[in-house]
PDB file of C-alpha atoms and ligand atoms in Angstrom:
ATOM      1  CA  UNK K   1     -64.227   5.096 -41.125  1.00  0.00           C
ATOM      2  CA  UNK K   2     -61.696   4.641 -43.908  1.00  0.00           C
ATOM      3  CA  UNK K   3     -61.902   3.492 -47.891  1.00  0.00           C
ATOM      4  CA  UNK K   4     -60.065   0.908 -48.885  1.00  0.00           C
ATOM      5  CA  UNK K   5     -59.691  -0.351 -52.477  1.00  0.00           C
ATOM      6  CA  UNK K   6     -58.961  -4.057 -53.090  1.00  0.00           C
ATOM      7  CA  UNK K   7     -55.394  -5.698 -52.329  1.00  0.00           C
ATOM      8  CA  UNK K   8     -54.935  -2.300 -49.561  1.00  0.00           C
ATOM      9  CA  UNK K   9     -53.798  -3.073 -46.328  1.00  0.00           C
ATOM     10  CA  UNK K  10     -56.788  -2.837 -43.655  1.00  0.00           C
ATOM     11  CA  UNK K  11     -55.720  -1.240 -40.532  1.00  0.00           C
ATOM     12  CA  UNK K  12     -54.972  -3.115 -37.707  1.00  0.00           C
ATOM     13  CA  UNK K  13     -53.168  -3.989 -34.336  1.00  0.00           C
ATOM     14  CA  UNK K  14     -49.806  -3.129 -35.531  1.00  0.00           C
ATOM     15  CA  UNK K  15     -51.369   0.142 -37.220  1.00  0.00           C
ATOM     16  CA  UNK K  16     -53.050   1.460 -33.988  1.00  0.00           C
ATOM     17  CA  UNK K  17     -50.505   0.641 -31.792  1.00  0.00           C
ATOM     18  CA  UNK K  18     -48.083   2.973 -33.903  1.00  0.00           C
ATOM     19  CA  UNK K  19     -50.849   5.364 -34.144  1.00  0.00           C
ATOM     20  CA  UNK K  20     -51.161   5.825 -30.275  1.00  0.00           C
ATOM     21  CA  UNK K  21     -47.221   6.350 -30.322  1.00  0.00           C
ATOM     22  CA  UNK K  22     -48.166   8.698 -32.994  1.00  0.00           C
ATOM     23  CA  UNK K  23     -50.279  10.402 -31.271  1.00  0.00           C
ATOM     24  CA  UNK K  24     -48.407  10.622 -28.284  1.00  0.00           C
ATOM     25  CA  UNK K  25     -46.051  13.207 -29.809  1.00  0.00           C
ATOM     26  CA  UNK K  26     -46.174  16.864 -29.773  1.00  0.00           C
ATOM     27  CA  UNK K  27     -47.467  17.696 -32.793  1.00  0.00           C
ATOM     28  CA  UNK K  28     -47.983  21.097 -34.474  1.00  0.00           C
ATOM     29  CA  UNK K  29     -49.371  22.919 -37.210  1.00  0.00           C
ATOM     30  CA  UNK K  30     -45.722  23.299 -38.343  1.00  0.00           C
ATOM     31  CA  UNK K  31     -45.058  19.876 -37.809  1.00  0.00           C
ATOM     32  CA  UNK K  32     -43.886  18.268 -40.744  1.00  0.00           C
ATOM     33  CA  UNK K  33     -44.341  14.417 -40.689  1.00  0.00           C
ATOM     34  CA  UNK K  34     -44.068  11.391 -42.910  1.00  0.00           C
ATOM     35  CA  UNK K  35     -45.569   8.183 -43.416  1.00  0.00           C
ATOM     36  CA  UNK K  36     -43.710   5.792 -44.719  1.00  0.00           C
ATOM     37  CA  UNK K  37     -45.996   2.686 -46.576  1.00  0.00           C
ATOM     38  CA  UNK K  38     -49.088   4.147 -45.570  1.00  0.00           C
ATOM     39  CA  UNK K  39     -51.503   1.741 -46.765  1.00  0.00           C
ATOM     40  CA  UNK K  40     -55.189   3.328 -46.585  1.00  0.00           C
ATOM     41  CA  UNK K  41     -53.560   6.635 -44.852  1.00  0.00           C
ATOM     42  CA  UNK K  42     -54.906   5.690 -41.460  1.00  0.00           C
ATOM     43  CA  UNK K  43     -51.633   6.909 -39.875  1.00  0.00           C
ATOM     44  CA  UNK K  44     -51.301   9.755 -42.196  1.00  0.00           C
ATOM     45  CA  UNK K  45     -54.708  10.612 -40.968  1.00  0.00           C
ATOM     46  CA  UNK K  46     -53.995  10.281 -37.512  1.00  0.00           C
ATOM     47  CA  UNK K  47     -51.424  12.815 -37.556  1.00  0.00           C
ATOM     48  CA  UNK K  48     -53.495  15.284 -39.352  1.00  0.00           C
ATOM     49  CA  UNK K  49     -56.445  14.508 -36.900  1.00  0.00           C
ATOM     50  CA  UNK K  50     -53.301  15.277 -34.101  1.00  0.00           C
ATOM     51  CA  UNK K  51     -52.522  18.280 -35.124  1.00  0.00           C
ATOM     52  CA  UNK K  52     -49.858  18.215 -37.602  1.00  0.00           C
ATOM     53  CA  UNK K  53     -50.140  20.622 -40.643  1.00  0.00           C
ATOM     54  CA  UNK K  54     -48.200  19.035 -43.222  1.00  0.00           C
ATOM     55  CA  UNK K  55     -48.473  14.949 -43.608  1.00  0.00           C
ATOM     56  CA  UNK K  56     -46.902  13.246 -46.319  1.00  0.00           C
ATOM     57  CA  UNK K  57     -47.597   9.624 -46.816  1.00  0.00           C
ATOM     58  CA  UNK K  58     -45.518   7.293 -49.642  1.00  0.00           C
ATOM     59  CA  UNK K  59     -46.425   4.152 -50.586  1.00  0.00           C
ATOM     60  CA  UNK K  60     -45.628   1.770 -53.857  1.00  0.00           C
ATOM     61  CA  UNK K  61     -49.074   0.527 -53.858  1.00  0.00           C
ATOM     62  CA  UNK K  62     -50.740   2.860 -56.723  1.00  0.00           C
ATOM     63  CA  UNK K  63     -53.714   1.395 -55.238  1.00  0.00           C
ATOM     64  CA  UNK K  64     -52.562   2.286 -51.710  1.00  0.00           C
ATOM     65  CA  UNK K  65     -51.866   5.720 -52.975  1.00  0.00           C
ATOM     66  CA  UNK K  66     -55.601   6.282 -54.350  1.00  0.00           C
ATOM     67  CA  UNK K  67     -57.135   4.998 -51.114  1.00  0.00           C
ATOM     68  CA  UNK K  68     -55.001   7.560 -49.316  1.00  0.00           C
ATOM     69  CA  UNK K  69     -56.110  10.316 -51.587  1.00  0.00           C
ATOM     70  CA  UNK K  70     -59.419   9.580 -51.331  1.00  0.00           C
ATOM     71  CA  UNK K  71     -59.502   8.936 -47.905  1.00  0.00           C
ATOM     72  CA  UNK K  72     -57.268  12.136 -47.249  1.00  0.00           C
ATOM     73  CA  UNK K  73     -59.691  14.175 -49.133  1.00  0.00           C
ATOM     74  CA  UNK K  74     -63.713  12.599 -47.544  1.00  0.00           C
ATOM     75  CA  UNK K  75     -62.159  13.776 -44.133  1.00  0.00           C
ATOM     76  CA  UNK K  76     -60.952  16.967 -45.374  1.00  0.00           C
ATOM     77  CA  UNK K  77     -57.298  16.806 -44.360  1.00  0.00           C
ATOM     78  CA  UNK K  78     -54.849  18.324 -46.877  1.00  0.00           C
ATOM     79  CA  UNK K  79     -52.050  15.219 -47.164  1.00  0.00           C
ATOM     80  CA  UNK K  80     -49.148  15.177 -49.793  1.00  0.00           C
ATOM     81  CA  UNK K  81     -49.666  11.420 -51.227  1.00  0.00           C
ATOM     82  CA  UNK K  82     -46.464  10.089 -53.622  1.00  0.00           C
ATOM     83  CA  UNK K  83     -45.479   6.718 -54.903  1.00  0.00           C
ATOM     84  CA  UNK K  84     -42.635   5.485 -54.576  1.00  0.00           C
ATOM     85  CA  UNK K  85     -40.136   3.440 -52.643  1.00  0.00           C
ATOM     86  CA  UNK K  86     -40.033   4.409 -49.329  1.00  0.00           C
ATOM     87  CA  UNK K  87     -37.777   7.458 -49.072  1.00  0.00           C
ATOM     88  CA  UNK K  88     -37.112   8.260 -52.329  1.00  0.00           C
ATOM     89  CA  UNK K  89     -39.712  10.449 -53.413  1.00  0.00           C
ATOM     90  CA  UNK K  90     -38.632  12.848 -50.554  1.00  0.00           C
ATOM     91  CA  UNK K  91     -34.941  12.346 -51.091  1.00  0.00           C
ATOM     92  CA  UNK K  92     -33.680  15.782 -49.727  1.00  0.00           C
ATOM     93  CA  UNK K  93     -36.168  16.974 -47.488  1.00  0.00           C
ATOM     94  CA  UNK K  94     -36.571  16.694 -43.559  1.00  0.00           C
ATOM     95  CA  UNK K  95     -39.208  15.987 -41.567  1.00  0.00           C
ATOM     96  CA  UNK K  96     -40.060  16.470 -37.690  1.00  0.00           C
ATOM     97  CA  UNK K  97     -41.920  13.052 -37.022  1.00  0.00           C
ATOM     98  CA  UNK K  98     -41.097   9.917 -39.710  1.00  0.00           C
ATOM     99  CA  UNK K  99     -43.498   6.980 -38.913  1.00  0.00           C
ATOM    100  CA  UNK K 100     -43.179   3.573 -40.359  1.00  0.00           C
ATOM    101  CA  UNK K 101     -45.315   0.309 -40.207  1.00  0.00           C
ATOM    102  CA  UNK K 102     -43.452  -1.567 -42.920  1.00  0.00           C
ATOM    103  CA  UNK K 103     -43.716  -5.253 -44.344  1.00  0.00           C
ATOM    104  CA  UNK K 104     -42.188  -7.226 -41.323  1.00  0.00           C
ATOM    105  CA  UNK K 105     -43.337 -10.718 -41.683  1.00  0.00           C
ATOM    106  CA  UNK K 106     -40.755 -13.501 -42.567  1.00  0.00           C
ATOM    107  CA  UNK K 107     -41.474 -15.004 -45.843  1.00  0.00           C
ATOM    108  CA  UNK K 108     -40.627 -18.661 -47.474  1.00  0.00           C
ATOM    109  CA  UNK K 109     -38.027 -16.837 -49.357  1.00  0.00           C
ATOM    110  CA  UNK K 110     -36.756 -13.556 -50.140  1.00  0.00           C
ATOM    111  CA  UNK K 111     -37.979 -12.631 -53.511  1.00  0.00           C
ATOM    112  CA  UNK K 112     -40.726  -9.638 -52.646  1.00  0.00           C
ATOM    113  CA  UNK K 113     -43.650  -9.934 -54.039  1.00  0.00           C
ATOM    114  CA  UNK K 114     -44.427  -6.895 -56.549  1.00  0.00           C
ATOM    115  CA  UNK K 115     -47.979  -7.239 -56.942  1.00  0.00           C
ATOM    116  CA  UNK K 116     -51.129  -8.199 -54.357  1.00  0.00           C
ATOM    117  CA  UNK K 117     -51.760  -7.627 -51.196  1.00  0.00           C
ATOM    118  CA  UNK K 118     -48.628 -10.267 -49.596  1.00  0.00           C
ATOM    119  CA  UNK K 119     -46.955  -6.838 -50.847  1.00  0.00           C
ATOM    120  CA  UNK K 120     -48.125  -5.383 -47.531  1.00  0.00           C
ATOM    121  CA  UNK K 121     -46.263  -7.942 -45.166  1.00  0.00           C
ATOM    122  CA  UNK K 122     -44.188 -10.088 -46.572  1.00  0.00           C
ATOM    123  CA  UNK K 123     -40.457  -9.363 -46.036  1.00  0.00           C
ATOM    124  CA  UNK K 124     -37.837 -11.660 -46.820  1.00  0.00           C
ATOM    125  CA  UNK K 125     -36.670 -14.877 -44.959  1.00  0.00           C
ATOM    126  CA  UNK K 126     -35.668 -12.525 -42.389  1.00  0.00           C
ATOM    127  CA  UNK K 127     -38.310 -10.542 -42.452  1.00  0.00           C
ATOM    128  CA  UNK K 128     -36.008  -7.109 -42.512  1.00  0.00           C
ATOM    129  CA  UNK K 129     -35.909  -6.357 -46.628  1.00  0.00           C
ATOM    130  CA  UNK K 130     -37.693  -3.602 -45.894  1.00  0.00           C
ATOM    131  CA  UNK K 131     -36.738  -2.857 -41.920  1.00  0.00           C
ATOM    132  CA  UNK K 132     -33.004  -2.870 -42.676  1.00  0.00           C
ATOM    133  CA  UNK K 133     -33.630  -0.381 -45.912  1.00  0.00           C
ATOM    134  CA  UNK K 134     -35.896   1.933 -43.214  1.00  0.00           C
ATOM    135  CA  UNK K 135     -33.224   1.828 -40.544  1.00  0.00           C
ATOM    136  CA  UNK K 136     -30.461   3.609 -42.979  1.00  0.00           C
ATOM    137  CA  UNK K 137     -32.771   5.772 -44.999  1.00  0.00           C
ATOM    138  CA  UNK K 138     -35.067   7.286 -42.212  1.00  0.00           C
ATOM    139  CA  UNK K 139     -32.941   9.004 -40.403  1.00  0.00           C
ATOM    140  CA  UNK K 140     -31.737  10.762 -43.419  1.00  0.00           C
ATOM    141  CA  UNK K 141     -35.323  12.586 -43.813  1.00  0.00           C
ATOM    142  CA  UNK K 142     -35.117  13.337 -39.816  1.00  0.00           C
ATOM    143  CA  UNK K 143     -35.316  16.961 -38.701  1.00  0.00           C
ATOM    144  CA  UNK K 144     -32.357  17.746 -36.242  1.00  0.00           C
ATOM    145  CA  UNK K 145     -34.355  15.975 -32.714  1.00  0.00           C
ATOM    146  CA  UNK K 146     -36.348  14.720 -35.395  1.00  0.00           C
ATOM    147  CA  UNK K 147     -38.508  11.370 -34.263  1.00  0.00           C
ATOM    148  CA  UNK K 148     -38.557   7.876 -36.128  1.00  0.00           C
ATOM    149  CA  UNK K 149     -41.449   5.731 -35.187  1.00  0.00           C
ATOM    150  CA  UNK K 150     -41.292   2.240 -36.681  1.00  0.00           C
ATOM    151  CA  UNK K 151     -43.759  -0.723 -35.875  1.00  0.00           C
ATOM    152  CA  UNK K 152     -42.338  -4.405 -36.469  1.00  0.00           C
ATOM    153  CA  UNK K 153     -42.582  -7.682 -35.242  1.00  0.00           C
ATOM    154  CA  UNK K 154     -40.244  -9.747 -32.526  1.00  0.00           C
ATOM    155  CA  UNK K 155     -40.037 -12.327 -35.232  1.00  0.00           C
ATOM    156  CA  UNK K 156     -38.355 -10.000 -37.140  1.00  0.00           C
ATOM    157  CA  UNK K 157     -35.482  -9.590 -35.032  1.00  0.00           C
ATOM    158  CA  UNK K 158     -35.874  -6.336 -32.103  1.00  0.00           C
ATOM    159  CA  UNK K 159     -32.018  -6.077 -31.818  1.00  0.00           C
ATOM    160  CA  UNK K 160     -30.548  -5.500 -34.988  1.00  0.00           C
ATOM    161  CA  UNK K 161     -33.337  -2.906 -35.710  1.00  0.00           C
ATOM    162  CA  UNK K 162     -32.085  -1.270 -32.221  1.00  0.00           C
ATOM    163  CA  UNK K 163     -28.569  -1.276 -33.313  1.00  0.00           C
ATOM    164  CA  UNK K 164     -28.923  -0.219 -36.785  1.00  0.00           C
ATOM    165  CA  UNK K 165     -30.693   2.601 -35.674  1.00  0.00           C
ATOM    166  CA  UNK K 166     -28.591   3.354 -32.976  1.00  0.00           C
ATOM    167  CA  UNK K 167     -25.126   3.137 -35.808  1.00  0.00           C
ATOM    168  CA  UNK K 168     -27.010   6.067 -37.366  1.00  0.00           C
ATOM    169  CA  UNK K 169     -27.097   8.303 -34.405  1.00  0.00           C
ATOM    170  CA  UNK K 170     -30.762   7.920 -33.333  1.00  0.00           C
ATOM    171  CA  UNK K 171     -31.317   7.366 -29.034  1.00  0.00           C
ATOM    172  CA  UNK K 172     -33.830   4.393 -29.199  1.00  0.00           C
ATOM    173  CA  UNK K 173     -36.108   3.367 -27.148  1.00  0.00           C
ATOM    174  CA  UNK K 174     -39.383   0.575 -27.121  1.00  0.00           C
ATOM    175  CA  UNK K 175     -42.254   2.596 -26.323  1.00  0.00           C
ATOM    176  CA  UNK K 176     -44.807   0.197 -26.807  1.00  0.00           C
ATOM    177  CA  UNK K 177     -45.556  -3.152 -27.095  1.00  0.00           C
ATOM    178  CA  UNK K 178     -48.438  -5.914 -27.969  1.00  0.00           C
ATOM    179  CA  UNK K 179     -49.035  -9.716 -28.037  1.00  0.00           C
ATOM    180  CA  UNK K 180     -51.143 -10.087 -30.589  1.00  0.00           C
ATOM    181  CA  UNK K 181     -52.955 -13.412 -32.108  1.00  0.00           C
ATOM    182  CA  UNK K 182     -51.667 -15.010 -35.129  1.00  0.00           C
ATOM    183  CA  UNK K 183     -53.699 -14.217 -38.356  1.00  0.00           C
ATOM    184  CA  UNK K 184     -54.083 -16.004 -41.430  1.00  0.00           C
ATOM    185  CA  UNK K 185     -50.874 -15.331 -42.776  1.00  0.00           C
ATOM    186  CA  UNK K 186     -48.985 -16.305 -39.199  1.00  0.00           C
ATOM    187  CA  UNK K 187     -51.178 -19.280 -38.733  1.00  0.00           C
ATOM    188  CA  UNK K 188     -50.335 -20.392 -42.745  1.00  0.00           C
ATOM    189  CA  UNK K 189     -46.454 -19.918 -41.353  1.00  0.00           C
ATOM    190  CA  UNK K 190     -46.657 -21.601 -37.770  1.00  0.00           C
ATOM    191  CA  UNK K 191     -44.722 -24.690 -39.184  1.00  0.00           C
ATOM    192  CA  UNK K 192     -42.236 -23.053 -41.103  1.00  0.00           C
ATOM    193  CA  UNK K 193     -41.347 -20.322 -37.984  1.00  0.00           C
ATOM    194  CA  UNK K 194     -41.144 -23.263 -35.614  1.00  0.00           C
ATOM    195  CA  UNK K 195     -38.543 -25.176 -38.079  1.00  0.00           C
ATOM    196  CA  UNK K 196     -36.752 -21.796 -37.856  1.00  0.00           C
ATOM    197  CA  UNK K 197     -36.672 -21.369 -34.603  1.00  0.00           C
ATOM    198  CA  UNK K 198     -38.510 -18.299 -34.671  1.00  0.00           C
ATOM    199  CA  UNK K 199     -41.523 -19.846 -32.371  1.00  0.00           C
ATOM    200  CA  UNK K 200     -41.757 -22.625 -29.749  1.00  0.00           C
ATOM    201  CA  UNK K 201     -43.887 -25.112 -30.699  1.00  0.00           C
ATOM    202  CA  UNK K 202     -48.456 -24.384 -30.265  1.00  0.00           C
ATOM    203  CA  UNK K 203     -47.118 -20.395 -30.613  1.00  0.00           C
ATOM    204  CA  UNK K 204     -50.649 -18.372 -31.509  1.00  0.00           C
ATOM    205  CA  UNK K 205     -49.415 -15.094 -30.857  1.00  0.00           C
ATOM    206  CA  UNK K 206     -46.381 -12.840 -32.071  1.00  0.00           C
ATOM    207  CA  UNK K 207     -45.379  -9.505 -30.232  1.00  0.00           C
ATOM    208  CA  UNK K 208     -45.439  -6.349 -31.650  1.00  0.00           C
ATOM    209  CA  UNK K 209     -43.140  -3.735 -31.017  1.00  0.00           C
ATOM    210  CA  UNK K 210     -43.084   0.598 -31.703  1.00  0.00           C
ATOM    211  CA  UNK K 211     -39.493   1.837 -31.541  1.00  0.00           C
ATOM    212  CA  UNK K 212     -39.007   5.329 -31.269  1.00  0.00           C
ATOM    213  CA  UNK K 213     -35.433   7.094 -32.350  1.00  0.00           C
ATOM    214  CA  UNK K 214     -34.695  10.483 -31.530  1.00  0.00           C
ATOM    215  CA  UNK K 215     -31.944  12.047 -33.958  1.00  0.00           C
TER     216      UNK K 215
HETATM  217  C1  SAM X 301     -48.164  -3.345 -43.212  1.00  0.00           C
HETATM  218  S1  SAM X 301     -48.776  -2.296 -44.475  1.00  0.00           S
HETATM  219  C2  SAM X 301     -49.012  -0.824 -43.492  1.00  0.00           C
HETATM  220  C3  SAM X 301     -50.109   0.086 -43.995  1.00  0.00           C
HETATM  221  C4  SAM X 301     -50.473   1.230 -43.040  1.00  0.00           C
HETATM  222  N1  SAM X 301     -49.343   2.100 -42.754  1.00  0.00           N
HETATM  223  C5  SAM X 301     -51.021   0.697 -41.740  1.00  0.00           C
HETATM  224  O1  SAM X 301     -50.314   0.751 -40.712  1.00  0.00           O
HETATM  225  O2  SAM X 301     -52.170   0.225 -41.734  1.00  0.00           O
HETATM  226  C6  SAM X 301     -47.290  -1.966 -45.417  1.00  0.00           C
HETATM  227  C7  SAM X 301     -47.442  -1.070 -46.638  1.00  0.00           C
HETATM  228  O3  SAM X 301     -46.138  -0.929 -47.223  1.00  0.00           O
HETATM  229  C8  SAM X 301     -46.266  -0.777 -48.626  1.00  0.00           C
HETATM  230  N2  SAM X 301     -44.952  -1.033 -49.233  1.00  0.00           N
HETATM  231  C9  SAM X 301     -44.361  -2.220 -49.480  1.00  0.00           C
HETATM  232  N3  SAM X 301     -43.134  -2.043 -50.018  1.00  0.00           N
HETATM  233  C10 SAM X 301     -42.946  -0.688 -50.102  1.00  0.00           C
HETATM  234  C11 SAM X 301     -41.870   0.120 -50.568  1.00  0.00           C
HETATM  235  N4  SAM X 301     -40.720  -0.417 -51.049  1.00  0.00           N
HETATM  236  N5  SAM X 301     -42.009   1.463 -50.516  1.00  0.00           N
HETATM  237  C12 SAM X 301     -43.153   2.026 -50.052  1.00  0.00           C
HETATM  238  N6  SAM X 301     -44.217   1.298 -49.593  1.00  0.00           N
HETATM  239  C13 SAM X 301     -44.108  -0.042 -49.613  1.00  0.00           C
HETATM  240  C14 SAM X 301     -47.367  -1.748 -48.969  1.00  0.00           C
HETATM  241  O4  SAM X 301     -47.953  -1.443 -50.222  1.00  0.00           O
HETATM  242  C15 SAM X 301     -48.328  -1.555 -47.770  1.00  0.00           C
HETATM  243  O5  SAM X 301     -49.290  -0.577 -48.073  1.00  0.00           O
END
């Protein structure tokens, strides 16, 4: 059971499909992970609840960072929580496991919204503001055989992600996948993805993706 404060992300597909990925790694009490945008914490918390003994989690939302705190602290779990934009509050240091479900969904333009909870997903026409920013500044916080874990959407554009990841010397891989049904924001956007191109026309459901990148 997790807090959430107003205008926080709530956990959902996308954020337990990365968690089983998550989960699926070896993870110590020397393990030193990161969660990048971590919403309420819920992957932050997963980790811990894995075994991994130091968690950091980042996120821009100061309201995002107090649910995480609190959250961190009711089940006892002893997680570094900073704000900031995504990396640079850990500029420097390296990390064993770096996990990532960041704003994917394409957006009527590309001016981010700085306030609200849109905040949490939308991400430029494109839908890469913040995937293309994450592909060149994650594996700069990577461990040597350090792991990236990063959670997007198809509509968002699977290849580039591959081979951005792939110019900065990670060995990538999908390791899971998930059609899921289009929620309010998707629905709100059918017509504007299908003028795109993005979706055929009656789409309802979008695929999710976990890519995993071993430095
Ligand atoms: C899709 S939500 C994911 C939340 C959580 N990790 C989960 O899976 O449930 C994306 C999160 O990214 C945060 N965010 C947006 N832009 C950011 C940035 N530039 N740096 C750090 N976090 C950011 C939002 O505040 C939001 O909490």
């Amino acid at each position: 059971m997790l807090l959430r404060l107003p205008g926080v992300y709530p956990p959902q597909e996308d954020t337990w499909l990365l968690g089983d990925a998550l989960a699926a790694e070896k993870l110590r009490p020397g393990s030193q992970v990161l969660d990048i945008c971590t919403g309420t914490g819920a992957l932050s918390l997963r980790a811990a609840a894995a075994g991994a003994g130091h968690v950091t989690a980042i996120d821009i939302s100061r309201r995002a960072v107090a649910t995480t705190w609190i959250n961190a602290r009711v089940q006892r779990h002893a997680i570094r929580v900073m704000r900031g934009d995504l990396t640079a509050p850990v500029r420097g240091q390296r990390f064993d496991v770096v996990v990532s479900n960041p704003p994917y969904v394409p957006a009527p333009d590309d001016v981010l919204p700085t306030h609200e909870i849109a905040r949490a997903w939308d991400a430029g026409v494109d839908g890469r503001l913040l995937l293309d920013r994450i592909c060149v500044q994650a594996p700069g916080v990577l461990a040597e055989s350090g792991i990236l874990l990063v959670a997007q959407s198809v509509l968002s554009g699977v290849e580039k992600t591959q081979s951005m990841l792939e110019e900065q010397g990670l060995t990538v891989e999908i390791v899971a996948r998930a059609e899921i049904p289009f929620g309010r924001v998707l629905t709100a956007r059918a017509a504007l993805f299908e003028a795109r191109g993005l979706i055929v026309a009656g789409q309802c459901t979008e695929e999710i993706v976990v890519f995993r990148g071993v430095k």
